[in-house]
Amino acid sequence: MGASFLQASVAGSLCQLRLSGASSRGAALLQVVEPVLPKLNQQHPLELDCGDWLLNCMDLEQLQELLLLHNLNLVALRSVEPRTVVAGVALGVMTQLQVPAPPAQQPPQQPQEQQEKAYLYEGCLRSGDCLEHGGTVVVLGDVNPGAQIRAAGDVIVWGRLRGMAHAGSRGNAAARIAALQLQPQQVRIASTTALGPGERPPGQPEQAVQRNGQIVIEAARITRDFTPIRKPQVLVVR
């Protein structure tokens, strides 16, 4: 917070005093103005540029008294604050209301790609079939070898998953691949790919998730706070 000054040959060589910093008023106005007054040319009338300072009649009266002590004559005032301009008019000072500079325009933000609602597929996906969706995919049936599922969200198979599955296809590394029997040829989560664990005897539902750059298989979680029953199996990353 402070004041600055400059000589200007505007409307008969006015000496301009410009307030700067955070807006304030009253005693703070005198404190920031008084140190620069000795530097002003007493032979030129003074114009006060208030910026966005909010000043009332009492503030300006006190300023005028201070200026007179330094043989300075306040003849003009300008401000972007209408109430300060009104106070200047009340004191008989020539005033000017300025239009504040518009804020710098920010580049328009691109709308984030929204994930679509979950898609429910009822039936078996056979070799050569490819199911792709912009959200979570739920399959009520088996996914045979040679079939593919690609989803921006999770892949959930209420049956045997023996084909290929890609969850988080748009970069969501928190997506998962879950099935009643998880025996995929290949799984992919975001950009991480791994081979399937191969044929295994039926057991509890499992899911493939990504942790620390690796895809692991663990017991399927009902909620995020559910702790896997057995130790995760790390798959081979390709």
C-alpha positions as a LaTeX table, in Angstrom:
\begin{tabular}{lrrr}
\hline
Residue & $x$ (\AA) & $y$ (\AA) & $z$ (\AA) \\
\hline
Met1 & 0.00 & 0.00 & 0.00 \\
Gly2 & 1.46 & 3.38 & $-0.94$ \\
Ala3 & 1.44 & 6.40 & $-3.22$ \\
Ser4 & 3.42 & 7.35 & $-6.27$ \\
Phe5 & 3.70 & 10.54 & $-8.25$ \\
Leu6 & 4.68 & 11.74 & $-11.68$ \\
Gln7 & 4.88 & 15.03 & $-13.55$ \\
Ala8 & 2.50 & 15.30 & $-16.49$ \\
Ser9 & 1.71 & 18.05 & $-18.96$ \\
Val10 & $-2.00$ & 17.37 & $-19.08$ \\
Ala11 & $-4.48$ & 20.29 & $-19.02$ \\
Gly12 & $-1.86$ & 22.86 & $-18.18$ \\
Ser13 & 0.95 & 20.80 & $-16.60$ \\
Leu14 & $-0.81$ & 19.07 & $-13.74$ \\
Cys15 & 1.20 & 17.30 & $-11.10$ \\
Gln16 & $-0.40$ & 13.90 & $-10.60$ \\
Leu17 & $-0.48$ & 11.94 & $-7.34$ \\
Arg18 & $-1.47$ & 8.31 & $-7.78$ \\
Leu19 & $-2.60$ & 6.03 & $-4.96$ \\
Ser20 & $-1.48$ & 2.43 & $-5.27$ \\
Gly21 & $-1.73$ & $-0.88$ & $-3.44$ \\
Ala22 & $-4.70$ & $-2.24$ & $-1.52$ \\
Ser23 & $-7.57$ & 0.20 & $-1.10$ \\
Ser24 & $-7.92$ & 1.94 & 2.25 \\
Arg25 & $-8.99$ & 5.29 & 3.66 \\
Gly26 & $-8.86$ & 7.64 & 6.65 \\
Ala27 & $-5.59$ & 7.77 & 8.59 \\
Ala28 & $-4.05$ & 5.23 & 6.20 \\
Leu29 & $-4.54$ & 7.73 & 3.34 \\
Leu30 & $-2.50$ & 10.42 & 5.10 \\
Gln31 & 0.18 & 7.93 & 6.09 \\
Val32 & 0.82 & 6.80 & 2.52 \\
Val33 & 0.54 & 10.25 & 0.94 \\
Glu34 & 2.62 & 12.39 & 3.31 \\
Pro35 & 6.05 & 10.81 & 2.51 \\
Val36 & 5.83 & 11.77 & $-1.20$ \\
Leu37 & 4.48 & 15.31 & $-0.80$ \\
Pro38 & 7.92 & 16.97 & $-0.51$ \\
Lys39 & 8.75 & 15.57 & $-3.94$ \\
Leu40 & 5.84 & 17.28 & $-5.66$ \\
Asn41 & 6.23 & 20.54 & $-7.55$ \\
Gln42 & 4.38 & 23.25 & $-5.65$ \\
Gln43 & 4.11 & 25.40 & $-8.80$ \\
His44 & 1.70 & 22.98 & $-10.49$ \\
Pro45 & $-1.89$ & 22.21 & $-9.44$ \\
Leu46 & $-2.43$ & 18.69 & $-8.21$ \\
Glu47 & $-4.58$ & 15.89 & $-9.63$ \\
Leu48 & $-5.30$ & 12.90 & $-7.37$ \\
Asp49 & $-5.69$ & 9.48 & $-9.02$ \\
Cys50 & $-7.48$ & 7.41 & $-6.33$ \\
Gly51 & $-7.62$ & 4.13 & $-8.22$ \\
Asp52 & $-10.07$ & 1.86 & $-6.37$ \\
Trp53 & $-9.65$ & 3.52 & $-2.97$ \\
Leu54 & $-12.93$ & 4.21 & $-1.17$ \\
Leu55 & $-12.69$ & 7.76 & 0.24 \\
Asn56 & $-15.41$ & 9.85 & 1.85 \\
Cys57 & $-15.71$ & 13.59 & 2.38 \\
Met58 & $-13.85$ & 13.50 & 5.68 \\
Asp59 & $-10.95$ & 11.62 & 4.12 \\
Leu60 & $-10.63$ & 14.17 & 1.32 \\
Glu61 & $-10.98$ & 17.12 & 3.70 \\
Gln62 & $-8.12$ & 15.80 & 5.82 \\
Leu63 & $-6.07$ & 15.28 & 2.67 \\
Gln64 & $-6.74$ & 18.85 & 1.51 \\
Glu65 & $-5.55$ & 20.20 & 4.86 \\
Leu66 & $-2.36$ & 18.15 & 4.58 \\
Leu67 & $-1.77$ & 19.36 & 1.02 \\
Leu68 & $-2.20$ & 23.02 & 2.04 \\
Leu69 & 0.53 & 22.56 & 4.66 \\
His70 & 2.83 & 21.66 & 1.74 \\
Asn71 & 1.53 & 24.53 & $-0.46$ \\
Leu72 & $-0.19$ & 22.09 & $-2.81$ \\
Asn73 & $-3.55$ & 22.77 & $-4.42$ \\
Leu74 & $-5.86$ & 19.83 & $-5.20$ \\
Val75 & $-7.91$ & 20.75 & $-8.28$ \\
Ala76 & $-8.91$ & 17.40 & $-9.81$ \\
Leu77 & $-9.74$ & 13.85 & $-8.75$ \\
Arg78 & $-10.42$ & 10.67 & $-10.64$ \\
Ser79 & $-11.37$ & 7.21 & $-9.44$ \\
Val80 & $-12.98$ & 3.94 & $-10.47$ \\
Glu81 & $-14.97$ & 4.01 & $-7.20$ \\
Pro82 & $-18.25$ & 6.01 & $-7.68$ \\
Arg83 & $-18.54$ & 6.86 & $-3.97$ \\
Thr84 & $-15.10$ & 8.49 & $-4.01$ \\
Val85 & $-16.14$ & 10.56 & $-7.02$ \\
Val86 & $-19.30$ & 11.69 & $-5.20$ \\
Ala87 & $-17.19$ & 12.79 & $-2.23$ \\
Gly88 & $-14.96$ & 14.82 & $-4.56$ \\
Val89 & $-17.96$ & 16.53 & $-6.13$ \\
Ala90 & $-19.23$ & 17.47 & $-2.67$ \\
Leu91 & $-15.92$ & 19.25 & $-1.99$ \\
Gly92 & $-16.09$ & 21.16 & $-5.27$ \\
Val93 & $-13.19$ & 19.31 & $-6.88$ \\
Met94 & $-13.24$ & 18.55 & $-10.60$ \\
Thr95 & $-13.88$ & 14.80 & $-10.78$ \\
Gln96 & $-13.76$ & 11.99 & $-13.32$ \\
Leu97 & $-15.22$ & 8.50 & $-12.95$ \\
Gln98 & $-13.00$ & 5.98 & $-14.69$ \\
Val99 & $-14.03$ & 2.62 & $-16.06$ \\
Pro100 & $-11.95$ & $-0.18$ & $-14.48$ \\
Ala101 & $-9.89$ & $-2.28$ & $-16.85$ \\
Pro102 & $-11.60$ & $-5.58$ & $-17.68$ \\
Pro103 & $-9.98$ & $-8.66$ & $-16.11$ \\
Ala104 & $-7.70$ & $-10.66$ & $-18.32$ \\
Gln105 & $-9.70$ & $-13.23$ & $-20.23$ \\
Gln106 & $-8.90$ & $-16.82$ & $-19.42$ \\
Pro107 & $-8.81$ & $-19.28$ & $-22.28$ \\
Pro108 & $-12.06$ & $-21.21$ & $-22.42$ \\
Gln109 & $-11.78$ & $-24.50$ & $-20.60$ \\
Gln110 & $-12.52$ & $-27.58$ & $-22.58$ \\
Pro111 & $-15.41$ & $-29.51$ & $-21.09$ \\
Gln112 & $-14.22$ & $-32.68$ & $-19.46$ \\
Glu113 & $-15.29$ & $-35.84$ & $-21.17$ \\
Gln114 & $-18.09$ & $-37.30$ & $-19.11$ \\
Gln115 & $-18.33$ & $-41.03$ & $-18.62$ \\
Glu116 & $-21.51$ & $-42.58$ & $-19.93$ \\
Lys117 & $-23.95$ & $-44.61$ & $-17.85$ \\
Ala118 & $-23.28$ & $-48.30$ & $-17.33$ \\
Tyr119 & $-24.26$ & $-50.63$ & $-20.16$ \\
Leu120 & $-25.90$ & $-54.00$ & $-19.39$ \\
Tyr121 & $-25.40$ & $-56.77$ & $-21.92$ \\
Glu122 & $-27.34$ & $-59.99$ & $-21.52$ \\
Gly123 & $-25.93$ & $-62.97$ & $-23.35$ \\
Cys124 & $-22.71$ & $-64.70$ & $-24.26$ \\
Leu125 & $-19.91$ & $-62.97$ & $-26.15$ \\
Arg126 & $-18.34$ & $-65.37$ & $-28.62$ \\
Ser127 & $-15.02$ & $-65.37$ & $-30.48$ \\
Gly128 & $-14.84$ & $-62.34$ & $-32.79$ \\
Asp129 & $-17.37$ & $-60.29$ & $-30.79$ \\
Cys130 & $-16.21$ & $-56.88$ & $-29.54$ \\
Leu131 & $-18.22$ & $-54.85$ & $-27.03$ \\
Glu132 & $-17.10$ & $-51.25$ & $-26.49$ \\
His133 & $-18.74$ & $-48.61$ & $-24.28$ \\
Gly134 & $-17.91$ & $-45.18$ & $-22.80$ \\
Gly135 & $-18.80$ & $-46.22$ & $-19.25$ \\
Thr136 & $-18.94$ & $-49.39$ & $-17.18$ \\
Val137 & $-19.91$ & $-52.62$ & $-18.96$ \\
Val138 & $-21.83$ & $-55.37$ & $-17.16$ \\
Val139 & $-22.19$ & $-58.70$ & $-18.95$ \\
Leu140 & $-24.74$ & $-61.23$ & $-17.75$ \\
Gly141 & $-23.17$ & $-64.26$ & $-19.37$ \\
Asp142 & $-19.82$ & $-65.69$ & $-20.41$ \\
Val143 & $-17.09$ & $-63.99$ & $-22.46$ \\
Asn144 & $-15.50$ & $-66.72$ & $-24.55$ \\
Pro145 & $-11.90$ & $-66.82$ & $-25.81$ \\
Gly146 & $-11.47$ & $-64.48$ & $-28.80$ \\
Ala147 & $-14.15$ & $-62.04$ & $-27.59$ \\
Gln148 & $-13.22$ & $-58.54$ & $-26.43$ \\
Ile149 & $-14.68$ & $-55.95$ & $-24.05$ \\
Arg150 & $-13.43$ & $-52.38$ & $-23.96$ \\
Ala151 & $-14.92$ & $-49.96$ & $-21.38$ \\
Ala152 & $-14.05$ & $-46.49$ & $-20.11$ \\
Gly153 & $-15.22$ & $-47.62$ & $-16.67$ \\
Asp154 & $-15.23$ & $-51.06$ & $-15.06$ \\
Val155 & $-15.74$ & $-54.41$ & $-16.75$ \\
Ile156 & $-17.96$ & $-56.73$ & $-14.70$ \\
Val157 & $-18.82$ & $-60.18$ & $-16.00$ \\
Trp158 & $-21.51$ & $-62.18$ & $-14.22$ \\
Gly159 & $-20.11$ & $-65.41$ & $-15.62$ \\
Arg160 & $-16.77$ & $-66.67$ & $-16.95$ \\
Leu161 & $-14.36$ & $-64.14$ & $-18.45$ \\
Arg162 & $-12.04$ & $-66.06$ & $-20.77$ \\
Gly163 & $-11.57$ & $-63.50$ & $-23.53$ \\
Met164 & $-9.85$ & $-60.09$ & $-23.47$ \\
Ala165 & $-10.96$ & $-57.15$ & $-21.30$ \\
His166 & $-9.83$ & $-53.54$ & $-21.22$ \\
Ala167 & $-11.13$ & $-51.37$ & $-18.37$ \\
Gly168 & $-10.39$ & $-47.64$ & $-17.99$ \\
Ser169 & $-9.84$ & $-47.34$ & $-21.74$ \\
Arg170 & $-9.82$ & $-43.51$ & $-21.49$ \\
Gly171 & $-7.08$ & $-43.46$ & $-18.90$ \\
Asn172 & $-8.91$ & $-44.34$ & $-15.67$ \\
Ala173 & $-6.28$ & $-46.34$ & $-13.77$ \\
Ala174 & $-8.74$ & $-46.91$ & $-10.90$ \\
Ala175 & $-11.03$ & $-49.05$ & $-13.07$ \\
Arg176 & $-11.31$ & $-52.78$ & $-12.42$ \\
Ile177 & $-12.15$ & $-56.02$ & $-14.20$ \\
Ala178 & $-14.29$ & $-58.42$ & $-12.17$ \\
Ala179 & $-15.90$ & $-61.77$ & $-12.95$ \\
Leu180 & $-17.40$ & $-64.81$ & $-11.24$ \\
Gln181 & $-14.60$ & $-66.80$ & $-12.89$ \\
Leu182 & $-11.67$ & $-64.62$ & $-13.93$ \\
Gln183 & $-9.70$ & $-66.57$ & $-16.56$ \\
Pro184 & $-8.98$ & $-63.94$ & $-19.26$ \\
Gln185 & $-6.53$ & $-64.32$ & $-22.12$ \\
Gln186 & $-5.41$ & $-60.76$ & $-21.51$ \\
Val187 & $-6.43$ & $-57.87$ & $-19.27$ \\
Arg188 & $-5.69$ & $-54.19$ & $-19.63$ \\
Ile189 & $-6.38$ & $-51.35$ & $-17.21$ \\
Ala190 & $-5.73$ & $-47.87$ & $-18.61$ \\
Ser191 & $-2.34$ & $-48.34$ & $-20.33$ \\
Thr192 & $-1.13$ & $-51.35$ & $-18.31$ \\
Thr193 & $-1.49$ & $-54.76$ & $-19.94$ \\
Ala194 & $-1.00$ & $-58.24$ & $-18.48$ \\
Leu195 & $-1.56$ & $-61.86$ & $-19.49$ \\
Gly196 & $-4.31$ & $-63.83$ & $-17.83$ \\
Pro197 & $-3.62$ & $-66.39$ & $-15.11$ \\
Gly198 & $-4.76$ & $-69.28$ & $-17.28$ \\
Glu199 & $-7.25$ & $-72.02$ & $-16.45$ \\
Arg200 & $-7.99$ & $-72.38$ & $-12.75$ \\
Pro201 & $-10.63$ & $-74.29$ & $-10.79$ \\
Pro202 & $-13.82$ & $-72.36$ & $-10.00$ \\
Gly203 & $-13.66$ & $-70.32$ & $-6.83$ \\
Gln204 & $-14.93$ & $-67.05$ & $-5.44$ \\
Pro205 & $-15.47$ & $-63.95$ & $-7.65$ \\
Glu206 & $-12.23$ & $-62.12$ & $-8.41$ \\
Gln207 & $-11.14$ & $-58.82$ & $-9.85$ \\
Ala208 & $-8.10$ & $-57.43$ & $-11.62$ \\
Val209 & $-6.89$ & $-54.01$ & $-10.44$ \\
Gln210 & $-3.83$ & $-51.84$ & $-11.03$ \\
Arg211 & $-1.46$ & $-51.09$ & $-8.18$ \\
Asn212 & 1.98 & $-49.51$ & $-8.44$ \\
Gly213 & 2.13 & $-50.06$ & $-12.17$ \\
Gln214 & 1.19 & $-53.75$ & $-11.91$ \\
Ile215 & $-2.06$ & $-55.61$ & $-12.47$ \\
Val216 & $-2.97$ & $-57.94$ & $-9.63$ \\
Ile217 & $-5.83$ & $-60.39$ & $-9.12$ \\
Glu218 & $-7.63$ & $-60.44$ & $-5.79$ \\
Ala219 & $-10.97$ & $-61.39$ & $-4.31$ \\
Ala220 & $-13.71$ & $-59.17$ & $-5.70$ \\
Arg221 & $-14.62$ & $-56.39$ & $-3.30$ \\
Ile222 & $-18.17$ & $-55.59$ & $-2.36$ \\
Thr223 & $-17.10$ & $-52.14$ & $-1.14$ \\
Arg224 & $-13.86$ & $-50.16$ & $-1.24$ \\
Asp225 & $-13.19$ & $-50.98$ & 2.41 \\
Phe226 & $-13.41$ & $-54.75$ & 1.92 \\
Thr227 & $-10.11$ & $-56.53$ & 2.54 \\
Pro228 & $-9.17$ & $-59.30$ & 0.08 \\
Ile229 & $-9.41$ & $-62.76$ & 1.57 \\
Arg230 & $-6.23$ & $-64.08$ & 0.00 \\
Lys231 & $-2.92$ & $-62.63$ & $-1.10$ \\
Pro232 & $-3.09$ & $-60.92$ & $-4.52$ \\
Gln233 & $-1.53$ & $-62.70$ & $-7.47$ \\
Val234 & 0.75 & $-60.53$ & $-9.62$ \\
Leu235 & 0.31 & $-61.01$ & $-13.37$ \\
Val236 & 3.05 & $-60.80$ & $-15.96$ \\
Val237 & 3.13 & $-57.33$ & $-17.52$ \\
Arg238 & 3.67 & $-57.22$ & $-21.28$ \\
\hline
\end{tabular}
